[in-house]
């Protein structure tokens, strides 16, 4: 091994293969995937000193409804910042419908980050500025469902 030991960006990916109702019944929460993504990202916390971001892709969404969501942060505690924003969205939904967390289908329709594919990125800056524009995941949107892209990696 001739390469020097160095830090690089951290990545986390989750693919939920069962419906959200399964996770509600089995684990008591439809946000099981988001909880696991948080844990995976927190385990790599030292790699995300300069920022973090997540992307969520919803599968089997009716035409015209959003299926790709992204949230990035370059705050001093980026992981906590991202997941507190998602927590605020859930709390806001619960104000108007207190039992929404017990209805996974309804929650999926109203919570942008409740998706079957979850991608997390922790930025360890080696190049560029330390702001949100340099945080992954990068996304490429298209009007065609199959031509959208969420990309995260150890590159600039």
CSV table of C-alpha atoms in Angstrom, one decimal:
chain,number,residue,atom,x,y,z
A,1,UNK,CA,0.0,0.0,0.0
A,2,UNK,CA,1.7,3.1,-1.2
A,3,UNK,CA,-1.3,5.4,-0.7
A,4,UNK,CA,-1.2,7.7,2.3
A,5,UNK,CA,-3.9,7.3,4.9
A,6,UNK,CA,-6.4,10.1,4.6
A,7,UNK,CA,-10.0,11.0,5.3
A,8,UNK,CA,-12.5,11.0,2.5
A,9,UNK,CA,-16.2,11.6,2.2
A,10,UNK,CA,-18.7,9.3,3.9
A,11,UNK,CA,-21.6,7.6,2.0
A,12,UNK,CA,-24.7,5.8,3.3
A,13,UNK,CA,-27.3,4.1,1.1
A,14,UNK,CA,-30.5,2.3,2.1
A,15,UNK,CA,-33.0,0.4,-0.1
A,16,UNK,CA,-36.2,-0.5,1.7
A,17,UNK,CA,-37.6,-3.6,0.1
A,18,UNK,CA,-40.8,-3.9,2.1
A,19,UNK,CA,-43.8,-1.5,2.2
A,20,UNK,CA,-43.8,1.2,4.9
A,21,UNK,CA,-46.7,-0.6,6.7
A,22,UNK,CA,-44.3,-3.5,7.4
A,23,UNK,CA,-41.8,-1.3,9.2
A,24,UNK,CA,-44.7,0.4,11.2
A,25,UNK,CA,-45.9,-3.1,12.3
A,26,UNK,CA,-42.5,-4.6,12.9
A,27,UNK,CA,-40.6,-1.7,14.4
A,28,UNK,CA,-43.3,0.7,15.4
A,29,UNK,CA,-42.4,3.5,13.0
A,30,UNK,CA,-42.8,4.1,9.2
A,31,UNK,CA,-39.7,6.2,9.4
A,32,UNK,CA,-37.5,3.2,10.0
A,33,UNK,CA,-35.3,3.9,6.9
A,34,UNK,CA,-34.7,7.5,7.9
A,35,UNK,CA,-33.8,6.4,11.4
A,36,UNK,CA,-31.2,3.9,10.0
A,37,UNK,CA,-29.9,6.5,7.6
A,38,UNK,CA,-29.3,8.8,10.6
A,39,UNK,CA,-27.4,6.1,12.5
A,40,UNK,CA,-25.3,5.2,9.4
A,41,UNK,CA,-24.4,8.8,8.9
A,42,UNK,CA,-23.7,9.5,12.6
A,43,UNK,CA,-21.3,6.5,12.7
A,44,UNK,CA,-19.3,8.3,10.0
A,45,UNK,CA,-19.6,11.7,11.7
A,46,UNK,CA,-15.9,12.5,11.5
A,47,UNK,CA,-16.1,12.3,7.7
A,48,UNK,CA,-18.8,15.0,7.6
A,49,UNK,CA,-17.0,18.0,9.2
A,50,UNK,CA,-17.8,20.3,6.3
A,51,UNK,CA,-21.4,19.4,5.4
A,52,UNK,CA,-23.9,16.7,4.7
A,53,UNK,CA,-26.8,15.9,2.5
A,54,UNK,CA,-29.5,13.3,1.9
A,55,UNK,CA,-31.6,12.4,-1.1
A,56,UNK,CA,-34.8,10.3,-1.0
A,57,UNK,CA,-36.4,8.6,-4.0
A,58,UNK,CA,-40.0,7.4,-3.7
A,59,UNK,CA,-41.0,4.4,-5.9
A,60,UNK,CA,-44.4,3.8,-7.5
A,61,UNK,CA,-45.6,7.4,-7.3
A,62,UNK,CA,-48.5,8.6,-9.3
A,63,UNK,CA,-47.6,10.8,-12.3
A,64,UNK,CA,-47.4,14.5,-11.4
A,65,UNK,CA,-46.3,13.9,-7.7
A,66,UNK,CA,-42.8,14.6,-6.5
A,67,UNK,CA,-40.6,11.5,-6.1
A,68,UNK,CA,-37.1,12.9,-5.6
A,69,UNK,CA,-36.2,15.1,-2.7
A,70,UNK,CA,-32.8,16.5,-1.5
A,71,UNK,CA,-31.7,18.3,1.6
A,72,UNK,CA,-28.2,19.6,2.3
A,73,UNK,CA,-26.5,21.5,5.1
A,74,UNK,CA,-23.2,23.1,5.8
A,75,UNK,CA,-24.1,24.1,9.4
A,76,UNK,CA,-21.6,23.4,12.2
A,77,UNK,CA,-23.5,20.1,13.0
A,78,UNK,CA,-24.8,19.2,9.5
A,79,UNK,CA,-26.3,15.8,10.3
A,80,UNK,CA,-28.2,17.1,13.3
A,81,UNK,CA,-29.4,20.1,11.2
A,82,UNK,CA,-30.7,17.9,8.4
A,83,UNK,CA,-32.6,15.4,10.6
A,84,UNK,CA,-34.0,18.2,12.8
A,85,UNK,CA,-35.5,19.8,9.7
A,86,UNK,CA,-37.1,16.5,8.8
A,87,UNK,CA,-38.4,16.2,12.4
A,88,UNK,CA,-39.9,19.6,12.1
A,89,UNK,CA,-41.8,18.6,9.0
A,90,UNK,CA,-43.2,15.5,10.8
A,91,UNK,CA,-44.2,17.7,13.8
A,92,UNK,CA,-45.9,20.2,11.4
A,93,UNK,CA,-47.9,17.4,9.8
A,94,UNK,CA,-48.9,16.0,13.2
A,95,UNK,CA,-50.3,19.4,14.2
A,96,UNK,CA,-53.0,19.0,11.5
A,97,UNK,CA,-53.4,15.3,11.6
A,98,UNK,CA,-52.1,13.9,15.0
A,99,UNK,CA,-52.2,10.2,14.0
A,100,UNK,CA,-50.6,10.6,10.5
A,101,UNK,CA,-47.6,8.5,11.7
A,102,UNK,CA,-49.9,5.5,12.0
A,103,UNK,CA,-50.8,5.8,8.3
A,104,UNK,CA,-47.7,5.1,6.2
A,105,UNK,CA,-49.3,5.7,2.8
A,106,UNK,CA,-50.6,9.1,3.9
A,107,UNK,CA,-47.3,9.9,5.5
A,108,UNK,CA,-45.4,9.0,2.3
A,109,UNK,CA,-47.5,11.3,0.3
A,110,UNK,CA,-46.9,14.3,2.6
A,111,UNK,CA,-43.3,13.8,3.8
A,112,UNK,CA,-40.8,14.4,1.0
A,113,UNK,CA,-38.0,12.3,2.6
A,114,UNK,CA,-40.0,9.2,3.3
A,115,UNK,CA,-38.7,7.2,0.3
A,116,UNK,CA,-37.7,3.6,-0.5
A,117,UNK,CA,-34.2,4.7,-1.6
A,118,UNK,CA,-32.2,6.9,0.8
A,119,UNK,CA,-28.8,8.3,0.0
A,120,UNK,CA,-26.6,10.1,2.5
A,121,UNK,CA,-23.4,12.0,2.0
A,122,UNK,CA,-20.9,13.4,4.5
A,123,UNK,CA,-18.6,16.0,3.0
A,124,UNK,CA,-14.9,16.0,4.0
A,125,UNK,CA,-13.8,19.0,2.1
A,126,UNK,CA,-10.5,18.7,0.1
A,127,UNK,CA,-11.3,21.2,-2.6
A,128,UNK,CA,-13.6,24.2,-3.1
A,129,UNK,CA,-15.3,26.4,-0.6
A,130,UNK,CA,-17.1,25.3,2.5
A,131,UNK,CA,-20.7,26.1,1.6
A,132,UNK,CA,-23.8,24.3,0.7
A,133,UNK,CA,-23.2,24.4,-3.1
A,134,UNK,CA,-20.3,21.9,-2.6
A,135,UNK,CA,-22.3,19.4,-0.6
A,136,UNK,CA,-23.6,16.3,-2.2
A,137,UNK,CA,-25.9,14.7,-3.3
A,138,UNK,CA,-26.1,16.5,-6.6
A,139,UNK,CA,-29.3,16.0,-8.5
A,140,UNK,CA,-30.2,16.3,-12.2
A,141,UNK,CA,-33.9,16.7,-12.7
A,142,UNK,CA,-35.8,15.8,-15.8
A,143,UNK,CA,-39.5,15.8,-16.8
A,144,UNK,CA,-39.1,12.1,-17.5
A,145,UNK,CA,-39.1,9.9,-14.4
A,146,UNK,CA,-36.3,7.5,-15.6
A,147,UNK,CA,-34.0,10.4,-16.5
A,148,UNK,CA,-33.5,11.9,-13.0
A,149,UNK,CA,-30.3,11.4,-11.1
A,150,UNK,CA,-29.1,11.8,-7.5
A,151,UNK,CA,-25.3,11.4,-7.2
A,152,UNK,CA,-23.0,11.4,-4.3
A,153,UNK,CA,-19.3,10.4,-4.1
A,154,UNK,CA,-15.8,11.2,-3.1
A,155,UNK,CA,-15.1,13.7,-5.8
A,156,UNK,CA,-15.7,17.4,-6.5
